[in-house]
């Protein structure tokens, strides 16, 4: 990215416009690669859930597969953060997507040949989770490398719009495809577009990785020091560990189970509910292109707390006409939190340790996810999905709102001289 290009959107005193981030060549290329990748991947979670339920119509089986994927992610995420800080993040991201192509192809083949088993699906899920553990720290670090700090909110909003815009129709199409012909074709579609995204990433140029000269263990310790020294960071991550376990157990295990067995909702109705959540995220993303967040974590926590409401009613009254508007609201709240959280991270964490700090964030936030899927699958067998959700929803809200007791969380504003300064290394187009 040239200095001239950077100056196009960083004139002193000029307020960033909604699409200014796309004027940066590297970000534009990365955006197109991401768009291509997520178009296919948005249908895959629905396909995976119903692939497992097709093989074994039990919530515990779905919980096992989800736990395998998330467990592998948790086990590998620290290594992923260190590697992403040590090597070219674009190359690492391409490698993880090649792994996903192979895994998706095997998913499709076993379903087409009717040879899929729950243990095999769990093994493939674990491979996907391990690849994601390397991909996520790398992908988040790339945005910080190629976009000036003054445009981070707009860039993150555009990336979210890409994911949420495709997810708006992805769950519906995925659910309809599963209902019409089975889940295998969703995996084929995703694999093809993932190949295209790998090729598009070739055009993204990043500055050379900064070699620390230290061992991987010392790099991990340096990342921990950066993480633990920020109260707002570990407080929110600690709460997210429990809140995410509740949400994934409810949405990934109990939601599909209710959809398959409760005629009030049904598989298409569940697809519409998921799409409504994406619509809410999309609408909030559009707003964030224009509206500046002044208190990233305070407003973010209030937003994410709204998820408690649709979780409760998914168990109490799972009619689509009730769930759809509730999921729109909670989706907007989730996007507000995601935007605020990424802003806080990117404005305050130095680029050279960003992936390591992100990996600690991911480890803390996701470490309880495997337990969440297993516990919710077990609870659904002992009690009922409906009863579990009517307790889980309010619990989610309490856990989220409790973080506002920390002053650093409720009072954090925007930085005028961020740690991730605009003077980061730039590349030429």
Short mmCIF file of C-alpha atoms in Angstrom, two decimals:
data_model
loop_
_atom_site.label_atom_id
_atom_site.label_comp_id
_atom_site.label_asym_id
_atom_site.label_seq_id
_atom_site.Cartn_x
_atom_site.Cartn_y
_atom_site.Cartn_z
CA UNK A 1 0.00 0.00 0.00
CA UNK A 2 1.58 3.25 -1.08
CA UNK A 3 1.85 6.40 1.01
CA UNK A 4 -0.15 8.26 -1.62
CA UNK A 5 -2.97 5.78 -1.35
CA UNK A 6 -2.99 6.08 2.43
CA UNK A 7 -3.19 9.86 2.21
CA UNK A 8 -6.28 9.61 0.02
CA UNK A 9 -8.34 8.65 3.05
CA UNK A 10 -6.37 10.09 5.92
CA UNK A 11 -6.46 13.81 5.43
CA UNK A 12 -6.11 15.58 8.78
CA UNK A 13 -9.46 16.53 10.23
CA UNK A 14 -11.45 14.67 7.58
CA UNK A 15 -14.07 12.25 8.87
CA UNK A 16 -13.75 8.80 7.25
CA UNK A 17 -16.42 7.97 4.71
CA UNK A 18 -18.29 4.67 4.78
CA UNK A 19 -16.35 2.96 1.97
CA UNK A 20 -12.97 4.67 2.33
CA UNK A 21 -11.32 1.42 3.44
CA UNK A 22 -12.00 -0.09 0.00
CA UNK A 23 -9.77 2.54 -1.58
CA UNK A 24 -6.81 0.67 -0.11
CA UNK A 25 -5.74 -1.93 -2.67
CA UNK A 26 -4.70 -4.63 -0.22
CA UNK A 27 -7.90 -4.39 1.78
CA UNK A 28 -9.99 -4.47 -1.39
CA UNK A 29 -8.30 -7.70 -2.51
CA UNK A 30 -8.64 -9.24 0.92
CA UNK A 31 -12.29 -8.24 1.04
CA UNK A 32 -13.02 -10.03 -2.26
CA UNK A 33 -11.25 -13.18 -1.08
CA UNK A 34 -13.24 -13.14 2.16
CA UNK A 35 -16.51 -12.56 0.32
CA UNK A 36 -15.88 -15.58 -1.90
CA UNK A 37 -15.02 -17.78 1.06
CA UNK A 38 -18.00 -16.90 3.23
CA UNK A 39 -20.59 -17.27 0.45
CA UNK A 40 -20.09 -21.02 0.62
CA UNK A 41 -19.28 -21.40 4.29
CA UNK A 42 -22.52 -19.81 5.51
CA UNK A 43 -24.53 -22.87 4.47
CA UNK A 44 -22.15 -25.39 6.03
CA UNK A 45 -23.15 -25.14 9.73
CA UNK A 46 -26.76 -25.95 8.87
CA UNK A 47 -25.63 -28.80 6.61
CA UNK A 48 -23.32 -30.22 9.28
CA UNK A 49 -25.99 -30.15 11.97
CA UNK A 50 -28.51 -32.02 9.86
CA UNK A 51 -25.87 -34.38 8.45
CA UNK A 52 -25.20 -35.56 11.99
CA UNK A 53 -28.90 -35.78 12.79
CA UNK A 54 -29.41 -37.77 9.56
CA UNK A 55 -26.82 -40.31 10.72
CA UNK A 56 -28.01 -40.31 14.34
CA UNK A 57 -31.15 -38.43 15.32
CA UNK A 58 -29.90 -37.63 18.82
CA UNK A 59 -28.88 -34.31 20.31
CA UNK A 60 -25.99 -36.04 22.10
CA UNK A 61 -24.47 -37.10 18.75
CA UNK A 62 -24.61 -33.55 17.47
CA UNK A 63 -23.08 -32.39 20.72
CA UNK A 64 -20.22 -34.89 20.30
CA UNK A 65 -19.38 -33.69 16.78
CA UNK A 66 -19.51 -30.04 17.81
CA UNK A 67 -17.36 -30.79 20.85
CA UNK A 68 -14.73 -32.47 18.67
CA UNK A 69 -14.52 -29.44 16.39
CA UNK A 70 -14.36 -26.95 19.23
CA UNK A 71 -12.02 -29.07 21.32
CA UNK A 72 -9.48 -29.25 18.49
CA UNK A 73 -9.79 -25.50 18.08
CA UNK A 74 -9.07 -24.89 21.76
CA UNK A 75 -6.10 -27.27 21.77
CA UNK A 76 -4.46 -25.63 18.74
CA UNK A 77 -5.35 -21.96 19.15
CA UNK A 78 -2.28 -20.94 21.18
CA UNK A 79 0.03 -22.46 18.60
CA UNK A 80 -1.99 -20.74 15.89
CA UNK A 81 -1.48 -17.34 17.49
CA UNK A 82 2.28 -17.77 17.81
CA UNK A 83 2.64 -19.01 14.23
CA UNK A 84 0.50 -16.15 12.88
CA UNK A 85 2.81 -13.60 14.55
CA UNK A 86 5.91 -15.34 13.15
CA UNK A 87 5.03 -15.89 9.48
CA UNK A 88 3.20 -14.26 6.60
CA UNK A 89 -0.44 -14.31 7.69
CA UNK A 90 -1.75 -14.49 4.14
CA UNK A 91 0.22 -17.68 3.42
CA UNK A 92 -0.98 -19.21 6.68
CA UNK A 93 -4.59 -18.36 5.86
CA UNK A 94 -4.26 -19.96 2.43
CA UNK A 95 -2.89 -23.13 3.99
CA UNK A 96 -5.80 -23.46 6.39
CA UNK A 97 -8.28 -23.04 3.56
CA UNK A 98 -6.61 -25.80 1.55
CA UNK A 99 -7.11 -28.06 4.57
CA UNK A 100 -10.78 -27.06 4.63
CA UNK A 101 -11.17 -27.98 0.95
CA UNK A 102 -9.92 -31.50 1.69
CA UNK A 103 -12.16 -31.90 4.75
CA UNK A 104 -15.26 -30.58 2.96
CA UNK A 105 -14.66 -32.98 0.07
CA UNK A 106 -14.50 -35.94 2.46
CA UNK A 107 -17.69 -34.75 4.19
CA UNK A 108 -19.50 -34.71 0.85
CA UNK A 109 -18.10 -38.06 -0.33
CA UNK A 110 -19.13 -39.94 2.82
CA UNK A 111 -22.62 -38.47 2.67
CA UNK A 112 -23.04 -39.25 -1.04
CA UNK A 113 -21.93 -42.85 -0.47
CA UNK A 114 -23.91 -43.20 2.76
CA UNK A 115 -20.77 -44.22 4.66
CA UNK A 116 -20.80 -41.36 7.18
CA UNK A 117 -20.69 -42.28 10.86
CA UNK A 118 -20.76 -40.12 13.94
CA UNK A 119 -17.10 -40.90 14.85
CA UNK A 120 -15.98 -40.04 11.30
CA UNK A 121 -17.95 -36.79 11.31
CA UNK A 122 -16.42 -35.96 14.68
CA UNK A 123 -12.91 -36.59 13.30
CA UNK A 124 -13.58 -34.34 10.30
CA UNK A 125 -15.01 -31.71 12.61
CA UNK A 126 -11.81 -31.86 14.66
CA UNK A 127 -9.74 -31.23 11.52
CA UNK A 128 -11.89 -28.21 10.71
CA UNK A 129 -11.51 -26.88 14.23
CA UNK A 130 -7.73 -27.25 14.15
CA UNK A 131 -7.52 -25.36 10.84
CA UNK A 132 -9.71 -22.60 12.25
CA UNK A 133 -7.35 -22.23 15.23
CA UNK A 134 -4.64 -21.05 12.83
CA UNK A 135 -6.94 -19.13 10.48
CA UNK A 136 -8.72 -16.87 12.96
CA UNK A 137 -5.69 -15.18 14.59
CA UNK A 138 -4.16 -14.73 11.13
CA UNK A 139 -7.28 -13.26 9.51
CA UNK A 140 -7.89 -10.74 12.30
CA UNK A 141 -4.25 -9.70 12.24
CA UNK A 142 -4.36 -9.11 8.48
CA UNK A 143 -6.97 -6.36 8.76
CA UNK A 144 -4.87 -4.53 11.34
CA UNK A 145 -1.84 -4.75 9.00
CA UNK A 146 -3.47 -3.38 5.85
CA UNK A 147 -5.89 -0.72 7.15
CA UNK A 148 -4.97 2.58 8.90
CA UNK A 149 -6.28 2.85 12.45
CA UNK A 150 -8.61 5.72 11.56
CA UNK A 151 -10.48 3.37 9.19
CA UNK A 152 -10.60 0.27 11.38
CA UNK A 153 -14.26 0.72 12.36
CA UNK A 154 -15.30 1.08 8.71
CA UNK A 155 -13.10 -1.84 7.61
CA UNK A 156 -14.41 -4.13 10.34
CA UNK A 157 -17.97 -3.09 9.52
CA UNK A 158 -17.43 -3.96 5.86
CA UNK A 159 -16.02 -7.36 6.77
CA UNK A 160 -18.99 -8.00 9.05
CA UNK A 161 -21.39 -6.89 6.33
CA UNK A 162 -19.77 -9.42 4.02
CA UNK A 163 -20.26 -12.26 6.49
CA UNK A 164 -23.69 -11.21 7.64
CA UNK A 165 -25.00 -10.36 4.18
CA UNK A 166 -24.19 -13.82 2.89
CA UNK A 167 -25.35 -15.44 6.11
CA UNK A 168 -28.69 -13.73 5.65
CA UNK A 169 -29.55 -16.13 2.83
CA UNK A 170 -27.07 -18.91 3.60
CA UNK A 171 -28.96 -20.62 6.46
CA UNK A 172 -32.23 -20.46 4.54
CA UNK A 173 -30.67 -21.91 1.38
CA UNK A 174 -28.82 -24.48 3.44
CA UNK A 175 -31.97 -25.57 5.27
CA UNK A 176 -33.96 -25.73 2.04
CA UNK A 177 -31.20 -27.71 0.32
CA UNK A 178 -31.01 -30.15 3.22
CA UNK A 179 -34.79 -30.57 3.19
CA UNK A 180 -34.83 -31.09 -0.59
CA UNK A 181 -31.79 -33.23 -1.34
CA UNK A 182 -29.60 -33.74 1.71
CA UNK A 183 -26.59 -31.89 3.12
CA UNK A 184 -23.83 -33.23 0.84
CA UNK A 185 -24.26 -30.60 -1.88
CA UNK A 186 -23.70 -27.81 0.63
CA UNK A 187 -20.23 -29.20 1.33
CA UNK A 188 -19.45 -29.43 -2.40
CA UNK A 189 -20.49 -25.82 -2.92
CA UNK A 190 -18.38 -24.61 -0.01
CA UNK A 191 -15.30 -26.54 -1.17
CA UNK A 192 -15.46 -25.02 -4.66
CA UNK A 193 -15.68 -21.44 -3.44
CA UNK A 194 -12.94 -22.02 -0.88
CA UNK A 195 -10.60 -22.93 -3.75
CA UNK A 196 -11.45 -19.63 -5.46
CA UNK A 197 -10.76 -17.68 -2.26
CA UNK A 198 -7.31 -19.29 -1.94
CA UNK A 199 -6.44 -18.04 -5.42
CA UNK A 200 -7.75 -14.54 -4.73
CA UNK A 201 -5.57 -14.25 -1.62
CA UNK A 202 -2.49 -14.39 -3.86
CA UNK A 203 -3.02 -10.69 -4.61
CA UNK A 204 -2.82 -9.60 -0.96
CA UNK A 205 0.61 -8.21 -0.03
CA UNK A 206 1.71 -7.96 3.57
CA UNK A 207 4.85 -6.52 5.15
CA UNK A 208 7.42 -9.10 6.29
CA UNK A 209 6.69 -10.69 9.65
CA UNK A 210 8.77 -9.31 12.51
CA UNK A 211 10.99 -12.09 13.81
CA UNK A 212 11.14 -11.90 17.60
CA UNK A 213 14.30 -13.99 17.85
CA UNK A 214 12.77 -15.74 20.87
CA UNK A 215 11.54 -19.28 21.37
CA UNK A 216 7.88 -20.08 20.89
CA UNK A 217 7.49 -20.47 24.65
CA UNK A 218 8.87 -16.98 25.26
CA UNK A 219 6.57 -15.62 22.59
CA UNK A 220 3.64 -17.24 24.38
CA UNK A 221 4.71 -15.64 27.65
CA UNK A 222 4.96 -12.24 25.98
CA UNK A 223 1.44 -12.67 24.65
CA UNK A 224 0.19 -13.60 28.12
CA UNK A 225 1.82 -10.52 29.60
CA UNK A 226 0.03 -8.31 27.07
CA UNK A 227 -3.27 -10.10 27.74
CA UNK A 228 -3.21 -10.23 31.54
CA UNK A 229 -2.10 -6.61 31.96
CA UNK A 230 -5.42 -5.31 30.57
CA UNK A 231 -8.34 -5.69 33.00
CA UNK A 232 -11.00 -5.03 30.36
CA UNK A 233 -9.58 -7.83 28.25
CA UNK A 234 -9.56 -10.67 30.75
CA UNK A 235 -12.84 -9.66 32.41
CA UNK A 236 -14.77 -9.82 29.14
CA UNK A 237 -13.01 -13.00 28.02
CA UNK A 238 -13.80 -14.72 31.33
CA UNK A 239 -17.49 -13.88 30.97
CA UNK A 240 -17.46 -14.86 27.31
CA UNK A 241 -16.21 -18.33 28.24
CA UNK A 242 -19.46 -19.11 30.07
CA UNK A 243 -21.74 -17.06 27.81
CA UNK A 244 -20.42 -18.69 24.65
CA UNK A 245 -20.84 -22.16 26.14
CA UNK A 246 -24.49 -21.34 26.83
CA UNK A 247 -25.06 -19.85 23.40
CA UNK A 248 -23.40 -22.62 21.40
CA UNK A 249 -25.18 -25.32 23.38
CA UNK A 250 -28.50 -23.60 22.77
CA UNK A 251 -27.98 -22.67 19.13
CA UNK A 252 -25.86 -25.53 17.79
CA UNK A 253 -27.41 -28.43 19.72
CA UNK A 254 -30.87 -27.59 21.05
CA UNK A 255 -31.99 -25.31 18.21
CA UNK A 256 -31.63 -27.93 15.44
CA UNK A 257 -33.09 -30.60 17.73
CA UNK A 258 -36.21 -28.52 18.34
CA UNK A 259 -36.42 -27.64 14.64
CA UNK A 260 -36.35 -31.29 13.63
CA UNK A 261 -38.85 -32.50 16.21
CA UNK A 262 -41.19 -29.57 16.96
CA UNK A 263 -43.66 -28.80 14.12
CA UNK A 264 -44.17 -25.27 15.46
CA UNK A 265 -40.66 -24.43 14.23
CA UNK A 266 -39.48 -27.00 11.66
CA UNK A 267 -36.26 -27.00 9.66
CA UNK A 268 -37.26 -24.12 7.32
CA UNK A 269 -38.43 -22.09 10.32
CA UNK A 270 -35.08 -22.59 12.01
CA UNK A 271 -33.38 -21.43 8.84
CA UNK A 272 -35.48 -18.25 8.87
CA UNK A 273 -34.62 -17.65 12.52
CA UNK A 274 -30.89 -17.91 11.79
CA UNK A 275 -31.30 -15.66 8.77
CA UNK A 276 -33.13 -13.12 10.94
CA UNK A 277 -30.18 -13.02 13.30
CA UNK A 278 -27.93 -12.33 10.33
CA UNK A 279 -30.31 -9.62 9.13
CA UNK A 280 -29.99 -7.86 12.47
CA UNK A 281 -26.22 -8.08 12.26
CA UNK A 282 -26.37 -6.74 8.71
CA UNK A 283 -28.48 -3.75 9.71
CA UNK A 284 -26.19 -2.90 12.60
CA UNK A 285 -23.18 -3.27 10.31
CA UNK A 286 -24.68 -0.73 7.92
CA UNK A 287 -25.24 1.66 10.80
CA UNK A 288 -21.66 1.25 12.00
CA UNK A 289 -20.35 2.43 8.63
CA UNK A 290 -21.69 5.87 9.58
CA UNK A 291 -22.12 6.01 13.36
CA UNK A 292 -18.98 6.24 15.48
CA UNK A 293 -18.91 4.02 18.58
CA UNK A 294 -17.85 6.17 21.54
CA UNK A 295 -18.00 3.52 24.29
CA UNK A 296 -17.05 0.28 22.52
CA UNK A 297 -17.42 -2.17 25.40
CA UNK A 298 -20.30 -0.58 27.31
CA UNK A 299 -22.59 -0.50 24.29
CA UNK A 300 -21.24 -3.83 23.09
CA UNK A 301 -22.09 -5.62 26.34
CA UNK A 302 -25.59 -4.12 26.40
CA UNK A 303 -26.06 -5.28 22.83
CA UNK A 304 -24.91 -8.86 23.33
CA UNK A 305 -27.15 -9.22 26.40
CA UNK A 306 -30.22 -9.12 24.15
CA UNK A 307 -29.37 -12.65 22.97
CA UNK A 308 -30.93 -13.89 26.22
CA UNK A 309 -34.43 -13.10 24.97
CA UNK A 310 -34.64 -15.31 21.83
CA UNK A 311 -32.84 -18.12 23.65
CA UNK A 312 -35.60 -18.12 26.24
CA UNK A 313 -38.42 -18.06 23.70
CA UNK A 314 -36.77 -20.75 21.57
CA UNK A 315 -37.68 -23.01 24.46
CA UNK A 316 -40.89 -21.33 25.61
CA UNK A 317 -42.63 -20.63 22.30
CA UNK A 318 -40.60 -21.53 19.17
CA UNK A 319 -42.96 -20.08 16.56
CA UNK A 320 -41.10 -18.42 13.66
CA UNK A 321 -43.34 -15.33 13.76
CA UNK A 322 -42.13 -14.68 17.33
CA UNK A 323 -38.52 -15.81 16.98
CA UNK A 324 -37.72 -13.95 13.76
CA UNK A 325 -38.09 -10.38 15.15
CA UNK A 326 -36.34 -11.36 18.39
CA UNK A 327 -33.40 -12.76 16.46
CA UNK A 328 -33.20 -9.58 14.38
CA UNK A 329 -32.77 -7.56 17.59
CA UNK A 330 -30.26 -9.96 19.13
CA UNK A 331 -28.32 -10.11 15.87
CA UNK A 332 -27.96 -6.33 15.93
CA UNK A 333 -26.76 -6.56 19.52
CA UNK A 334 -24.21 -9.23 18.65
CA UNK A 335 -22.80 -7.11 15.84
CA UNK A 336 -22.53 -4.10 18.13
CA UNK A 337 -20.51 -6.17 20.58
CA UNK A 338 -18.31 -7.66 17.87
CA UNK A 339 -17.55 -4.21 16.45
CA UNK A 340 -16.79 -2.73 19.86
CA UNK A 341 -14.61 -5.65 20.84
CA UNK A 342 -12.54 -5.58 17.65
CA UNK A 343 -12.08 -1.82 17.96
CA UNK A 344 -10.85 -2.16 21.53
CA UNK A 345 -8.43 -4.89 20.50
CA UNK A 346 -7.09 -3.23 17.36
CA UNK A 347 -6.71 0.20 18.94
CA UNK A 348 -4.90 -1.07 22.03
CA UNK A 349 -2.91 -4.17 21.06
CA UNK A 350 0.39 -3.70 19.14
CA UNK A 351 0.44 -5.44 15.72
CA UNK A 352 3.54 -7.54 16.49
CA UNK A 353 1.74 -9.39 19.32
CA UNK A 354 -1.82 -9.06 18.04
CA UNK A 355 -2.29 -12.68 16.93
CA UNK A 356 -0.93 -14.03 20.22
CA UNK A 357 -3.24 -11.81 22.27
CA UNK A 358 -6.08 -12.82 19.96
CA UNK A 359 -5.27 -16.47 20.57
CA UNK A 360 -5.54 -15.95 24.34
CA UNK A 361 -8.86 -14.23 23.70
CA UNK A 362 -10.02 -17.18 21.62
CA UNK A 363 -8.76 -19.73 24.13
CA UNK A 364 -10.54 -18.07 27.02
CA UNK A 365 -13.70 -17.35 25.06
CA UNK A 366 -13.98 -20.78 23.47
CA UNK A 367 -12.41 -23.17 25.97
CA UNK A 368 -15.80 -24.05 27.47
CA UNK A 369 -17.52 -24.58 24.11
CA UNK A 370 -16.89 -28.34 23.91
CA UNK A 371 -18.26 -28.73 27.42
CA UNK A 372 -21.23 -26.57 26.44
CA UNK A 373 -22.19 -28.79 23.53
CA UNK A 374 -21.78 -31.98 25.54
CA UNK A 375 -23.59 -30.67 28.62
CA UNK A 376 -26.50 -29.26 26.64
CA UNK A 377 -26.83 -32.52 24.71
CA UNK A 378 -26.92 -34.41 28.01
CA UNK A 379 -29.37 -31.97 29.60
CA UNK A 380 -31.69 -32.28 26.61
CA UNK A 381 -31.74 -36.04 27.12
CA UNK A 382 -32.36 -35.84 30.88
CA UNK A 383 -34.91 -33.04 30.79
CA UNK A 384 -36.14 -31.46 27.56
CA UNK A 385 -34.64 -28.89 25.17
CA UNK A 386 -37.48 -26.51 26.01
CA UNK A 387 -36.87 -26.62 29.76
CA UNK A 388 -33.12 -26.18 29.37
CA UNK A 389 -33.50 -23.12 27.13
CA UNK A 390 -35.89 -21.35 29.50
CA UNK A 391 -33.15 -21.42 32.14
CA UNK A 392 -30.18 -20.88 29.81
CA UNK A 393 -31.56 -17.68 28.28
CA UNK A 394 -31.73 -15.62 31.50
CA UNK A 395 -28.38 -17.05 32.62
CA UNK A 396 -26.78 -15.72 29.45
CA UNK A 397 -28.05 -12.21 30.13
CA UNK A 398 -26.81 -12.16 33.72
CA UNK A 399 -23.33 -13.33 32.75
CA UNK A 400 -22.96 -10.64 30.09
CA UNK A 401 -24.26 -7.74 32.16
CA UNK A 402 -22.00 -8.67 35.08
CA UNK A 403 -18.97 -7.46 33.09
CA UNK A 404 -20.22 -3.87 33.42
CA UNK A 405 -19.29 -4.03 37.10
CA UNK A 406 -15.69 -3.56 35.94
CA UNK A 407 -14.92 0.12 35.47
CA UNK A 408 -12.53 -0.49 32.58
CA UNK A 409 -15.34 -2.20 30.67
CA UNK A 410 -18.13 0.31 31.22
CA UNK A 411 -15.94 3.44 30.90
CA UNK A 412 -13.65 2.63 27.98
CA UNK A 413 -13.70 5.23 25.21
CA UNK A 414 -11.93 5.53 21.87
CA UNK A 415 -8.19 6.11 21.71
CA UNK A 416 -6.83 9.23 20.04
CA UNK A 417 -3.29 7.83 19.89
CA UNK A 418 -3.82 4.07 19.48
CA UNK A 419 -1.19 1.45 20.14
CA UNK A 420 -1.72 0.10 16.64
CA UNK A 421 -0.67 3.37 15.06
CA UNK A 422 -1.33 4.52 11.53
CA UNK A 423 2.37 4.26 10.90
CA UNK A 424 2.26 0.49 10.54
CA UNK A 425 4.34 -0.92 7.70
CA UNK A 426 2.60 -0.35 4.37
CA UNK A 427 3.07 -2.22 1.14
CA UNK A 428 2.84 -0.92 -2.37
CA UNK A 429 -0.07 -1.90 -4.62
#
